[in-house]
Short mmCIF file of C-alpha atoms and ligand atoms in Angstrom, two decimals:
data_model
loop_
_atom_site.label_atom_id
_atom_site.label_comp_id
_atom_site.label_asym_id
_atom_site.label_seq_id
_atom_site.Cartn_x
_atom_site.Cartn_y
_atom_site.Cartn_z
CA MET A 269 0.00 0.00 0.00
CA SER A 270 1.41 3.39 -0.88
CA ALA A 271 1.89 6.02 1.81
CA PRO A 272 -0.98 8.48 2.06
CA SER A 273 -0.29 11.65 0.13
CA LEU A 274 -0.37 15.06 1.72
CA LEU A 275 -3.85 15.60 0.42
CA ASP A 276 -5.16 12.62 2.39
CA LYS A 277 -3.69 13.84 5.63
CA ARG A 278 -4.97 16.26 8.23
CA LEU A 279 -2.57 19.11 8.76
CA SER A 280 -2.52 20.24 12.35
CA VAL A 281 -0.50 23.02 13.93
CA HIS A 282 0.90 22.36 17.42
CA LYS A 283 2.32 25.23 19.42
CA PHE A 284 4.37 24.53 22.54
CA GLY A 285 4.81 27.28 25.14
CA GLY A 286 7.82 28.16 27.27
CA THR A 287 7.04 25.88 30.22
CA SER A 288 6.44 22.95 27.84
CA LEU A 289 10.06 23.52 26.75
CA GLY A 290 11.45 24.54 30.15
CA SER A 291 14.13 21.81 30.47
CA ALA A 292 15.76 18.90 28.63
CA GLU A 293 13.15 16.61 30.12
CA ARG A 294 10.31 18.81 28.79
CA PHE A 295 11.89 18.99 25.30
CA ALA A 296 12.06 15.18 25.35
CA ALA A 297 8.42 14.89 26.43
CA VAL A 298 7.32 17.19 23.59
CA ALA A 299 9.44 15.28 21.07
CA ASP A 300 7.89 11.99 22.24
CA LEU A 301 4.40 13.46 21.95
CA LEU A 302 5.11 14.52 18.35
CA LEU A 303 6.60 11.13 17.53
CA GLU A 304 3.40 9.52 18.68
CA MET A 305 1.33 11.93 16.58
CA GLN A 306 3.46 11.33 13.53
CA GLY A 307 2.78 7.64 14.02
CA GLU A 308 -0.88 8.31 13.30
CA GLN A 309 -0.87 7.94 9.53
CA SER A 310 -3.60 10.50 9.00
CA VAL A 311 -1.99 13.39 10.87
CA LEU A 312 0.70 15.72 9.64
CA PRO A 313 1.88 18.09 12.35
CA VAL A 314 3.45 21.51 11.89
CA VAL A 315 5.20 22.64 15.08
CA VAL A 316 5.48 26.17 16.46
CA VAL A 317 7.67 26.86 19.50
CA SER A 318 8.09 29.55 22.12
CA ALA A 319 11.38 30.37 23.77
CA MET A 320 12.31 28.38 26.89
CA SER A 321 10.42 29.82 29.88
CA GLY A 322 11.93 33.10 31.05
CA ALA A 323 14.34 33.41 28.10
CA THR A 324 12.53 36.32 26.40
CA ASN A 325 12.43 38.29 29.67
CA GLN A 326 16.15 37.70 30.10
CA LEU A 327 16.93 38.75 26.53
CA ILE A 328 15.01 42.01 26.98
CA ALA A 329 16.62 42.72 30.37
CA GLY A 330 20.02 42.22 28.70
CA ALA A 331 19.19 44.76 25.98
CA ARG A 332 18.13 47.34 28.56
CA ALA A 333 21.28 46.72 30.58
CA ALA A 334 23.35 47.20 27.41
CA ALA A 335 21.60 50.51 26.70
CA GLU A 336 22.52 51.66 30.21
CA GLY A 337 26.11 50.60 29.64
CA ALA A 338 25.89 47.88 32.30
CA ASP A 339 28.36 45.57 30.50
CA GLN A 340 28.55 43.10 33.32
CA ARG A 341 24.78 42.63 33.41
CA TYR A 342 24.28 41.96 29.71
CA TRP A 343 27.29 39.69 29.65
CA GLN A 344 25.74 37.68 32.49
CA VAL A 345 22.48 37.37 30.54
CA LYS A 346 24.36 35.99 27.57
CA ALA A 347 26.36 33.60 29.77
CA SER A 348 23.32 32.29 31.57
CA LEU A 349 21.34 31.74 28.34
CA LEU A 350 24.32 29.96 26.85
CA GLU A 351 24.72 27.70 29.86
CA ARG A 352 21.02 26.83 30.05
CA HIS A 353 20.67 25.98 26.36
CA LEU A 354 23.93 24.02 26.22
CA GLN A 355 22.87 22.02 29.23
CA VAL A 356 19.58 21.13 27.52
CA VAL A 357 21.49 20.10 24.38
CA SER A 358 23.88 17.90 26.32
CA GLU A 359 21.13 16.20 28.35
CA LEU A 360 18.68 15.87 25.48
CA LEU A 361 20.72 14.76 22.49
CA GLN A 362 22.33 11.34 22.57
CA ARG A 363 24.17 11.23 19.25
CA PRO A 364 27.59 12.92 19.57
CA ALA A 365 27.50 14.33 16.02
CA GLU A 366 24.11 15.97 16.45
CA ARG A 367 25.02 17.21 19.91
CA LEU A 368 28.23 18.77 18.67
CA GLN A 369 26.57 20.39 15.70
CA VAL A 370 23.69 21.87 17.72
CA SER A 371 25.99 23.05 20.57
CA GLY A 372 28.17 24.84 18.03
CA TRP A 373 25.11 26.45 16.48
CA VAL A 374 23.84 27.60 19.91
CA GLU A 375 27.26 29.09 20.70
CA ASP A 376 27.30 30.96 17.39
CA ARG A 377 23.84 32.44 18.01
CA LEU A 378 24.80 33.60 21.49
CA HIS A 379 27.88 35.12 20.02
CA ASP A 380 25.61 37.04 17.60
CA LEU A 381 23.53 38.13 20.58
CA GLU A 382 26.60 39.43 22.38
CA ARG A 383 27.54 41.43 19.30
CA LEU A 384 24.05 42.95 19.21
CA TYR A 385 24.28 43.84 22.91
CA ARG A 386 27.67 45.42 22.31
CA SER A 387 26.33 47.62 19.54
CA ILE A 388 23.40 48.66 21.75
CA ALA A 389 25.93 49.57 24.45
CA VAL A 390 27.96 51.65 21.99
CA LEU A 391 24.84 53.55 20.88
CA GLY A 392 23.66 53.93 24.46
CA GLU A 393 20.06 53.23 23.50
CA VAL A 394 17.89 50.40 22.29
CA THR A 395 15.33 51.05 19.57
CA ALA A 396 12.12 49.04 19.22
CA ARG A 397 13.72 47.45 16.15
CA GLY A 398 16.84 46.49 18.09
CA LEU A 399 14.73 45.06 20.87
CA ASP A 400 12.86 42.82 18.42
CA ALA A 401 16.11 41.55 16.96
CA VAL A 402 17.27 40.68 20.49
CA SER A 403 13.94 39.17 21.66
CA SER A 404 13.78 36.77 18.73
CA PHE A 405 16.77 34.70 19.86
CA GLY A 406 14.83 32.55 22.35
CA GLU A 407 12.55 31.04 19.69
CA LEU A 408 15.45 30.54 17.27
CA LEU A 409 17.30 28.50 19.88
CA SER A 410 14.36 26.37 20.98
CA SER A 411 13.28 25.56 17.42
CA HIS A 412 16.73 24.22 16.54
CA ILE A 413 16.99 22.18 19.70
CA LEU A 414 13.54 20.61 19.30
CA ALA A 415 14.17 19.83 15.61
CA ALA A 416 17.38 17.99 16.57
CA ALA A 417 15.55 15.98 19.25
CA LEU A 418 12.95 14.99 16.65
CA ARG A 419 15.66 13.94 14.18
CA GLU A 420 17.14 11.69 16.86
CA ARG A 421 13.74 10.04 17.09
CA GLY A 422 13.88 9.27 13.38
CA LEU A 423 11.68 12.11 12.12
CA ARG A 424 12.72 14.36 9.27
CA ALA A 425 12.40 17.58 11.24
CA GLN A 426 13.71 20.95 10.16
CA ALA A 427 13.87 24.21 12.11
CA ILE A 428 12.43 27.16 10.20
CA SER A 429 12.50 30.81 11.13
CA ALA A 430 9.10 32.46 10.85
CA ALA A 431 10.98 35.43 9.36
CA GLU A 432 10.65 33.41 6.15
CA LEU A 433 6.92 32.87 6.60
CA ILE A 434 5.13 35.67 8.43
CA VAL A 435 5.37 39.07 6.75
CA THR A 436 4.43 42.09 8.88
CA ASP A 437 4.44 45.86 8.86
CA ASP A 438 7.22 47.65 10.71
CA ARG A 439 5.51 48.31 14.01
CA PHE A 440 8.35 46.78 15.95
CA GLY A 441 7.30 45.23 19.26
CA SER A 442 3.76 44.56 18.11
CA ALA A 443 3.88 44.08 14.36
CA ARG A 444 0.77 43.44 12.31
CA PRO A 445 0.81 40.60 9.78
CA LEU A 446 0.27 41.34 6.10
CA TRP A 447 -2.14 38.56 5.35
CA ARG A 448 -1.81 37.95 1.61
CA GLU A 449 1.95 37.99 1.65
CA THR A 450 2.04 35.73 4.66
CA GLN A 451 -0.30 33.27 3.02
CA GLN A 452 1.82 33.27 -0.11
CA GLN A 453 5.06 32.72 1.82
CA VAL A 454 3.52 29.89 3.83
CA GLN A 455 2.26 28.21 0.68
CA GLN A 456 5.57 28.59 -1.13
CA ARG A 457 7.89 27.72 1.71
CA LEU A 458 6.03 25.38 4.03
CA ARG A 459 3.86 23.31 1.68
CA PRO A 460 6.78 21.86 -0.33
CA LEU A 461 8.48 20.75 2.88
CA LEU A 462 5.33 19.00 4.04
CA GLU A 463 4.99 17.33 0.66
CA GLN A 464 8.50 15.93 1.09
CA GLY A 465 7.50 14.50 4.47
CA ILE A 466 9.51 17.04 6.47
CA LEU A 467 8.23 18.10 9.86
CA PRO A 468 8.71 21.88 10.17
CA VAL A 469 9.58 23.33 13.59
CA VAL A 470 8.76 27.02 13.25
CA THR A 471 9.76 29.82 15.59
CA GLY A 472 6.75 31.49 17.24
CA TYR A 473 6.60 35.18 18.15
CA LEU A 474 8.93 36.55 15.48
CA ALA A 475 8.29 37.60 11.91
CA ALA A 476 9.89 39.97 9.41
CA THR A 477 9.03 43.00 7.33
CA ARG A 478 9.01 42.84 3.51
CA GLN A 479 12.58 44.11 3.65
CA GLY A 480 13.57 41.30 6.00
CA ALA A 481 13.91 43.24 9.28
CA ILE A 482 13.01 41.06 12.27
CA THR A 483 9.78 42.03 14.02
CA THR A 484 7.82 40.45 16.88
CA LEU A 485 4.07 40.01 17.26
CA GLY A 486 3.92 41.23 20.88
CA ARG A 487 4.68 39.43 24.14
CA GLY A 488 3.08 36.00 24.29
CA GLY A 489 2.68 36.16 20.51
CA SER A 490 3.62 32.56 19.68
CA ASP A 491 -0.03 31.53 20.01
CA TYR A 492 -0.81 34.12 17.38
CA SER A 493 1.96 32.75 15.12
CA ALA A 494 0.38 29.30 15.33
CA ALA A 495 -3.05 30.68 14.43
CA LEU A 496 -1.63 32.60 11.47
CA LEU A 497 0.16 29.55 10.10
CA GLY A 498 -2.93 27.42 10.71
CA ALA A 499 -5.08 29.81 8.70
CA ALA A 500 -2.50 30.26 5.92
CA LEU A 501 -1.91 26.52 5.29
CA PRO A 502 -4.88 25.97 6.01
CA ALA A 503 -4.73 23.37 8.81
CA SER A 504 -7.65 21.32 10.06
CA GLU A 505 -6.93 22.36 13.66
CA VAL A 506 -4.58 24.47 15.76
CA CYS A 507 -3.48 23.09 19.14
CA ILE A 508 -1.94 25.31 21.80
CA TRP A 509 -0.03 23.18 24.33
CA SER A 510 0.67 24.80 27.70
CA ASP A 511 1.01 23.63 31.31
CA VAL A 512 -2.69 23.75 32.26
CA ASP A 513 -5.72 21.73 31.13
CA GLY A 514 -7.15 24.36 28.76
CA ILE A 515 -9.13 27.39 29.90
CA LEU A 516 -10.20 26.87 33.48
CA THR A 517 -12.59 28.58 35.86
CA ALA A 518 -9.48 29.78 37.78
CA ASP A 519 -5.72 29.20 37.91
CA PRO A 520 -5.42 25.58 39.08
CA ASN A 521 -2.25 26.45 41.00
CA LEU A 522 -4.38 28.67 43.23
CA VAL A 523 -7.65 26.72 43.12
CA PRO A 524 -7.09 22.96 42.86
CA GLU A 525 -10.80 22.31 42.24
CA ALA A 526 -10.94 24.71 39.26
CA SER A 527 -12.63 23.05 36.31
CA THR A 528 -11.91 23.16 32.61
CA LEU A 529 -14.36 24.93 30.33
CA GLY A 530 -14.73 22.07 27.87
CA GLU A 531 -16.04 24.04 24.91
CA LEU A 532 -16.18 27.70 24.07
CA THR A 533 -17.26 29.65 21.05
CA TYR A 534 -14.62 31.80 19.33
CA GLU A 535 -16.37 34.83 20.68
CA ASP A 536 -16.40 33.64 24.29
CA ALA A 537 -12.79 32.50 24.15
CA ALA A 538 -11.75 35.89 22.76
CA ALA A 539 -13.53 37.63 25.63
CA LEU A 540 -11.64 35.48 28.15
CA ALA A 541 -8.30 35.79 26.37
CA TYR A 542 -8.35 39.56 26.63
CA PHE A 543 -8.12 39.30 30.40
CA GLY A 544 -5.24 36.89 30.66
CA ALA A 545 -2.57 36.81 28.01
CA ASP A 546 -1.05 33.77 29.75
CA VAL A 547 -3.94 31.49 28.91
CA LEU A 548 -4.20 32.48 25.27
CA HIS A 549 -2.89 35.46 23.37
CA PRO A 550 -5.97 37.55 22.52
CA LYS A 551 -5.10 37.99 18.84
CA THR A 552 -5.04 34.22 18.34
CA ILE A 553 -8.77 33.85 17.85
CA ARG A 554 -9.24 36.12 14.85
CA PRO A 555 -7.34 34.16 12.17
CA VAL A 556 -8.73 30.77 13.20
CA ALA A 557 -12.28 32.08 13.56
CA ALA A 558 -12.11 33.72 10.13
CA ALA A 559 -10.98 30.42 8.59
CA GLY A 560 -13.38 28.32 10.74
CA ILE A 561 -10.50 26.27 12.14
CA PRO A 562 -11.05 24.64 15.56
CA LEU A 563 -8.59 25.66 18.26
CA ARG A 564 -7.67 23.29 21.07
CA LEU A 565 -6.00 24.29 24.33
CA LEU A 566 -4.13 21.31 25.70
CA ASN A 567 -1.69 20.44 28.50
CA SER A 568 1.69 19.00 27.48
CA PHE A 569 2.13 17.80 31.09
CA ASN A 570 -1.19 15.94 30.92
CA PRO A 571 -1.67 15.16 27.22
CA SER A 572 -4.62 12.80 27.64
CA HIS A 573 -6.82 15.55 29.08
CA PRO A 574 -9.29 16.80 26.43
CA GLY A 575 -8.62 20.46 27.35
CA THR A 576 -10.75 23.24 25.88
CA LEU A 577 -12.13 23.18 22.36
CA VAL A 578 -12.82 26.57 20.81
CA TRP A 579 -14.90 26.52 17.69
CA ALA A 580 -17.79 27.94 15.70
CA PRO A 581 -20.89 29.28 17.44
CA ALA A 582 -24.40 27.87 17.26
CA ARG A 583 -24.18 24.21 16.43
CA PRO A 584 -27.26 22.18 15.72
CA GLY A 585 -28.07 19.90 18.59
CA ARG A 586 -26.66 22.18 21.22
CA SER A 587 -29.06 21.94 24.10
CA GLU A 588 -31.06 24.92 25.22
CA GLN A 589 -29.47 24.67 28.62
CA ALA A 590 -25.96 24.76 27.17
CA ALA A 591 -26.76 27.79 25.07
CA LYS A 592 -28.02 29.64 28.12
CA ASP A 593 -25.22 28.46 30.32
CA ARG A 594 -23.09 31.25 31.70
CA ARG A 595 -19.38 30.91 31.45
CA ILE A 596 -17.54 32.60 34.24
CA ALA A 597 -13.82 32.46 34.71
CA ILE A 598 -11.47 34.13 37.15
CA ILE A 599 -8.29 35.23 35.46
CA SER A 600 -5.41 36.32 37.64
CA SER A 601 -1.92 37.66 37.00
CA ASN A 602 0.98 38.03 39.34
CA GLY A 603 4.41 39.64 39.13
CA LEU A 604 2.99 43.11 38.58
CA ALA A 605 3.84 46.55 39.92
CA LEU A 606 1.60 49.57 40.35
CA ILE A 607 2.89 52.95 39.25
CA ARG A 608 1.00 56.03 40.39
CA LEU A 609 1.28 59.32 38.64
CA GLY A 610 -0.66 62.30 39.89
CA SER A 611 -0.83 65.79 41.27
CA SER A 612 -1.89 66.90 44.70
CA ASP A 613 -4.33 69.49 43.39
CA ASP A 614 -6.94 69.69 40.65
CA SER A 615 -4.46 70.40 37.86
CA TRP A 616 -4.83 66.71 36.90
CA ASN A 617 -6.76 66.13 33.69
CA PRO A 618 -7.38 63.16 31.42
CA LEU A 619 -4.96 64.48 28.82
CA LEU A 620 -2.14 63.71 31.25
CA ALA A 621 -3.37 60.14 31.44
CA SER A 622 -3.39 59.85 27.68
CA ARG A 623 0.15 61.28 27.54
CA ALA A 624 1.37 58.69 30.05
CA LEU A 625 -0.25 55.79 28.24
CA GLN A 626 1.00 56.98 24.90
CA CYS A 627 4.56 57.31 26.12
CA LEU A 628 4.56 53.72 27.45
CA GLY A 629 2.72 52.32 24.44
CA ALA A 630 5.15 53.94 22.00
CA SER A 631 7.98 52.06 23.70
CA GLY A 632 6.14 48.76 23.31
CA LEU A 633 5.36 48.42 27.03
CA ASP A 634 2.18 46.62 28.03
CA VAL A 635 -0.10 48.18 30.60
CA PRO A 636 -2.43 45.28 31.44
CA MET A 637 -4.68 47.51 33.56
CA PHE A 638 -5.02 51.17 34.42
CA SER A 639 -7.52 53.30 36.25
CA GLN A 640 -7.96 56.94 36.93
CA SER A 641 -8.95 58.42 40.26
CA PHE A 642 -10.41 61.88 39.89
CA SER A 643 -10.68 62.48 43.62
CA GLU A 644 -7.04 61.58 44.11
CA HIS A 645 -5.98 63.34 40.88
CA SER A 646 -3.99 60.32 39.85
CA LEU A 647 -3.51 57.57 37.32
CA ASN A 648 -2.80 54.00 38.40
CA LEU A 649 -0.78 52.00 35.91
CA VAL A 650 -0.30 48.28 36.36
CA VAL A 651 2.86 47.07 34.64
CA ARG A 652 4.98 43.93 34.73
CA GLN A 653 7.57 44.03 37.53
CA GLN A 654 10.40 43.51 35.08
CA ASP A 655 9.25 46.59 33.13
CA GLN A 656 8.87 48.78 36.19
CA GLU A 657 12.27 50.49 36.13
CA HIS A 658 11.98 51.18 32.44
CA CYS A 659 8.44 52.59 32.80
CA LEU A 660 9.54 54.91 35.61
CA LYS A 661 12.40 56.16 33.50
CA LEU A 662 10.12 56.88 30.53
CA LEU A 663 7.53 58.64 32.69
CA GLU A 664 10.21 60.71 34.42
CA GLU A 665 11.37 61.86 31.01
CA ALA A 666 7.86 62.54 29.70
CA PHE A 667 6.70 64.41 32.81
CA GLY A 668 10.05 65.99 33.64
CA SER A 669 8.78 69.54 33.77
CA GLU A 670 5.71 68.71 35.87
CA LEU A 671 7.73 66.62 38.31
CA ALA A 672 10.31 69.35 38.70
CA GLY A 673 7.52 71.97 38.84
CA LYS A 674 8.21 75.17 40.68
CA GLY A 675 6.22 78.38 41.10
CA GLU A 676 3.07 78.17 38.99
CA ASP A 677 3.84 74.59 38.00
CA ALA A 678 4.22 73.44 41.61
CA ASN A 679 1.23 71.17 41.58
CA GLY A 680 2.70 68.54 43.81
CA PHE A 681 3.23 66.16 40.91
CA HIS A 682 4.38 62.78 42.09
CA LEU A 683 5.43 59.50 40.58
CA ASP A 684 5.68 56.51 42.85
CA VAL A 685 5.59 52.77 42.67
CA ARG A 686 4.09 50.02 44.73
CA LEU A 687 5.68 46.69 44.16
CA GLU A 688 4.01 43.32 44.25
CA VAL A 689 0.48 43.79 43.11
CA ALA A 690 -1.72 41.30 41.30
CA THR A 691 -4.81 41.61 39.14
CA VAL A 692 -7.92 39.49 39.32
CA SER A 693 -10.58 39.65 36.65
CA VAL A 694 -13.99 38.06 36.92
CA VAL A 695 -15.21 37.54 33.40
CA GLY A 696 -18.71 36.40 32.62
CA ILE A 697 -20.14 35.81 29.25
CA PRO A 698 -23.65 37.16 29.65
CA ARG A 699 -26.42 34.84 28.63
CA GLY A 700 -29.78 36.51 28.91
CA ARG A 701 -30.66 38.13 32.19
CA ASP A 702 -28.09 39.88 34.30
CA ASP A 703 -27.47 38.02 37.52
CA GLY A 704 -25.51 40.71 39.29
CA LEU A 705 -22.09 39.19 38.67
CA ILE A 706 -20.24 42.40 39.50
CA ALA A 707 -22.11 42.93 42.76
CA ARG A 708 -21.43 39.33 43.77
CA ALA A 709 -17.74 39.74 43.01
CA PHE A 710 -17.53 42.85 45.21
CA THR A 711 -19.38 41.08 48.01
CA ALA A 712 -16.97 38.14 47.82
CA LEU A 713 -13.98 40.45 48.04
CA GLY A 714 -15.52 42.25 51.01
CA ARG A 715 -16.05 38.94 52.78
CA GLN A 716 -12.43 38.01 52.16
CA GLY A 717 -11.19 41.35 53.44
CA THR A 718 -9.28 41.93 50.19
CA ARG A 719 -7.83 45.41 49.84
CA VAL A 720 -8.85 46.73 46.46
CA ILE A 721 -6.26 49.17 45.11
CA ALA A 722 -7.92 49.91 41.77
CA VAL A 723 -10.95 48.72 39.81
CA ALA A 724 -11.78 48.61 36.11
CA GLN A 725 -15.20 47.47 35.02
CA SER A 726 -16.71 46.82 31.63
CA SER A 727 -19.69 49.00 30.81
CA GLY A 728 -21.71 45.92 29.86
CA GLU A 729 -21.28 44.62 33.44
CA SER A 730 -19.91 41.35 32.17
CA SER A 731 -16.49 41.75 33.70
CA VAL A 732 -14.61 43.50 36.43
CA SER A 733 -10.89 43.65 37.16
CA PHE A 734 -9.33 44.40 40.52
CA CYS A 735 -5.80 45.35 41.36
CA ILE A 736 -4.98 43.94 44.80
CA PRO A 737 -1.90 43.34 46.96
CA ALA A 738 -0.03 40.29 45.63
CA GLU A 739 -0.04 38.60 49.04
CA GLN A 740 -3.85 38.50 48.98
CA LEU A 741 -4.09 36.91 45.53
CA ALA A 742 -4.43 33.23 46.44
CA ALA A 743 -7.05 33.74 49.16
CA THR A 744 -9.00 36.18 46.99
CA VAL A 745 -9.16 33.90 43.97
CA ARG A 746 -10.19 30.95 46.14
CA GLY A 747 -12.87 33.03 47.87
CA LEU A 748 -14.26 34.29 44.57
CA HIS A 749 -14.28 30.79 43.09
CA THR A 750 -16.34 29.49 46.00
CA ASP A 751 -18.67 32.47 46.38
CA LEU A 752 -19.46 32.67 42.67
CA GLY A 753 -20.32 28.97 42.70
CA LEU A 754 -17.70 27.96 40.16
CA ALA A 755 -16.52 24.89 42.03
CA VAL A 756 -19.32 22.85 40.48
CA PRO A 757 -17.93 20.90 37.52
CA ASP A 758 -19.74 21.89 34.35
CA ALA A 759 -18.49 18.94 32.36
CA SER A 760 -21.98 17.52 31.99
CA VAL A 761 -23.11 20.60 30.13
CA LEU A 762 -19.99 21.07 28.09
CA ARG A 763 -18.79 17.63 27.12
CA HIS A 764 -21.44 16.52 24.75
CA ALA A 765 -20.51 15.18 21.38
N1 LIG B 242 8.67 34.05 23.99
C1 LIG B 242 7.71 35.12 23.76
C2 LIG B 242 7.35 35.78 25.07
O1 LIG B 242 7.82 35.37 26.11
C3 LIG B 242 6.53 34.68 22.99
C4 LIG B 242 5.70 33.59 23.62
O2 LIG B 242 6.15 32.91 24.56
O3 LIG B 242 4.57 33.37 23.17
O4 LIG B 242 6.63 36.73 25.07
MG1 MG B 243 1.76 32.26 26.18
#
């Protein structure tokens, strides 16, 4: 019997996140999972990888250190990335020839990185374009390492840089894909490989402009890369493998009894994704929804779990109860800092808030939540802890004259930071009548004695986000999960064929 041709096979895109590739052991587990998939004659996987967990943060911290002239700090970043990746290579790869070849390649790339850092140090600044070039190294390294592990398992795997596939505009730090060109590149470059029986291992997160300059799709953007490739091929499904069992009612590390939302519509999943980039990058839904491709969220640490299936809305046969069923999830993020900018009198106005947000946005910094307090004449900005120093520096520059204000300008302008905050969002997908979700969330927080530092609420009353002290996060999420009645497994409603 002849081998099935490409046309008979189901193409499926599988994206593995940073924790799924966090160590040699995890790389091996992913490679074994793919080997098993490849064994299924009808499936042809295309792999997309993130950088090893923490690598992108380190790369960015190194670039900022270089811009400040902190030679020792960027050198340490390079040394630690080199050591970590070489250790994975030596533990993972058994064949001396492959191990030697991949180690040499890793060393060469880290040498390139050091050269980039050195040029940033000479210039004394890092541009958004330079930062993208630096940030892309993590995915380059992990794709080569995984491809080698797959070759050792007898598969014809090949690492491919998405710079050859995904074409974007030049908004460095958060580039937008140019769809037609991307589709054309994917067809021309990826299809022939698949036809030859080669398993492509593509870098997530990065892309390139028409002129070939490296761009990135925004932090956490590897999910988006997978969706773009899935739509461009097109694939029959896109699977996002992480370290949790799909989209859950709460973070299972905080709430062990949290349950998986078995099925979601594209629309509902997009609403949830916007509140927690860790679960699923919010831009991921659009390309797959437009192409009608099902998206699965799976756990590489627990591959037999069915996870969450995200697909088209109204399906025939969906029970009335299921259609009415409310989906509520608690999405929490840690490792955040709160920056407050304000004046001590009424000279504060919303234009100052827009200036602050614009100045951070222009430098590619995410502000996952912000709120304005008119009575306190201040703006609360929630940023990632690792971005805190950089944000303060940018705001000090942008509001230099106000902060140094004297005489008429002496409005008591202040800029301060509170470390260690967390955000908790309660997101409900409204189905019919309003059941007072927001009021219930506030009551639960009151019962827990949670100190609410800032609040942001959707006008449709379907979601509310709180900024709270980090040390109260676990108790707050647990309290909300119980008080909102989410501990009841909804599998019976969701897991129907
Ligand atoms: N490595 C990138 C990041 O940390 C992209 C991703 O993991 O999706 O943001
Ligand atoms: Mg992610």
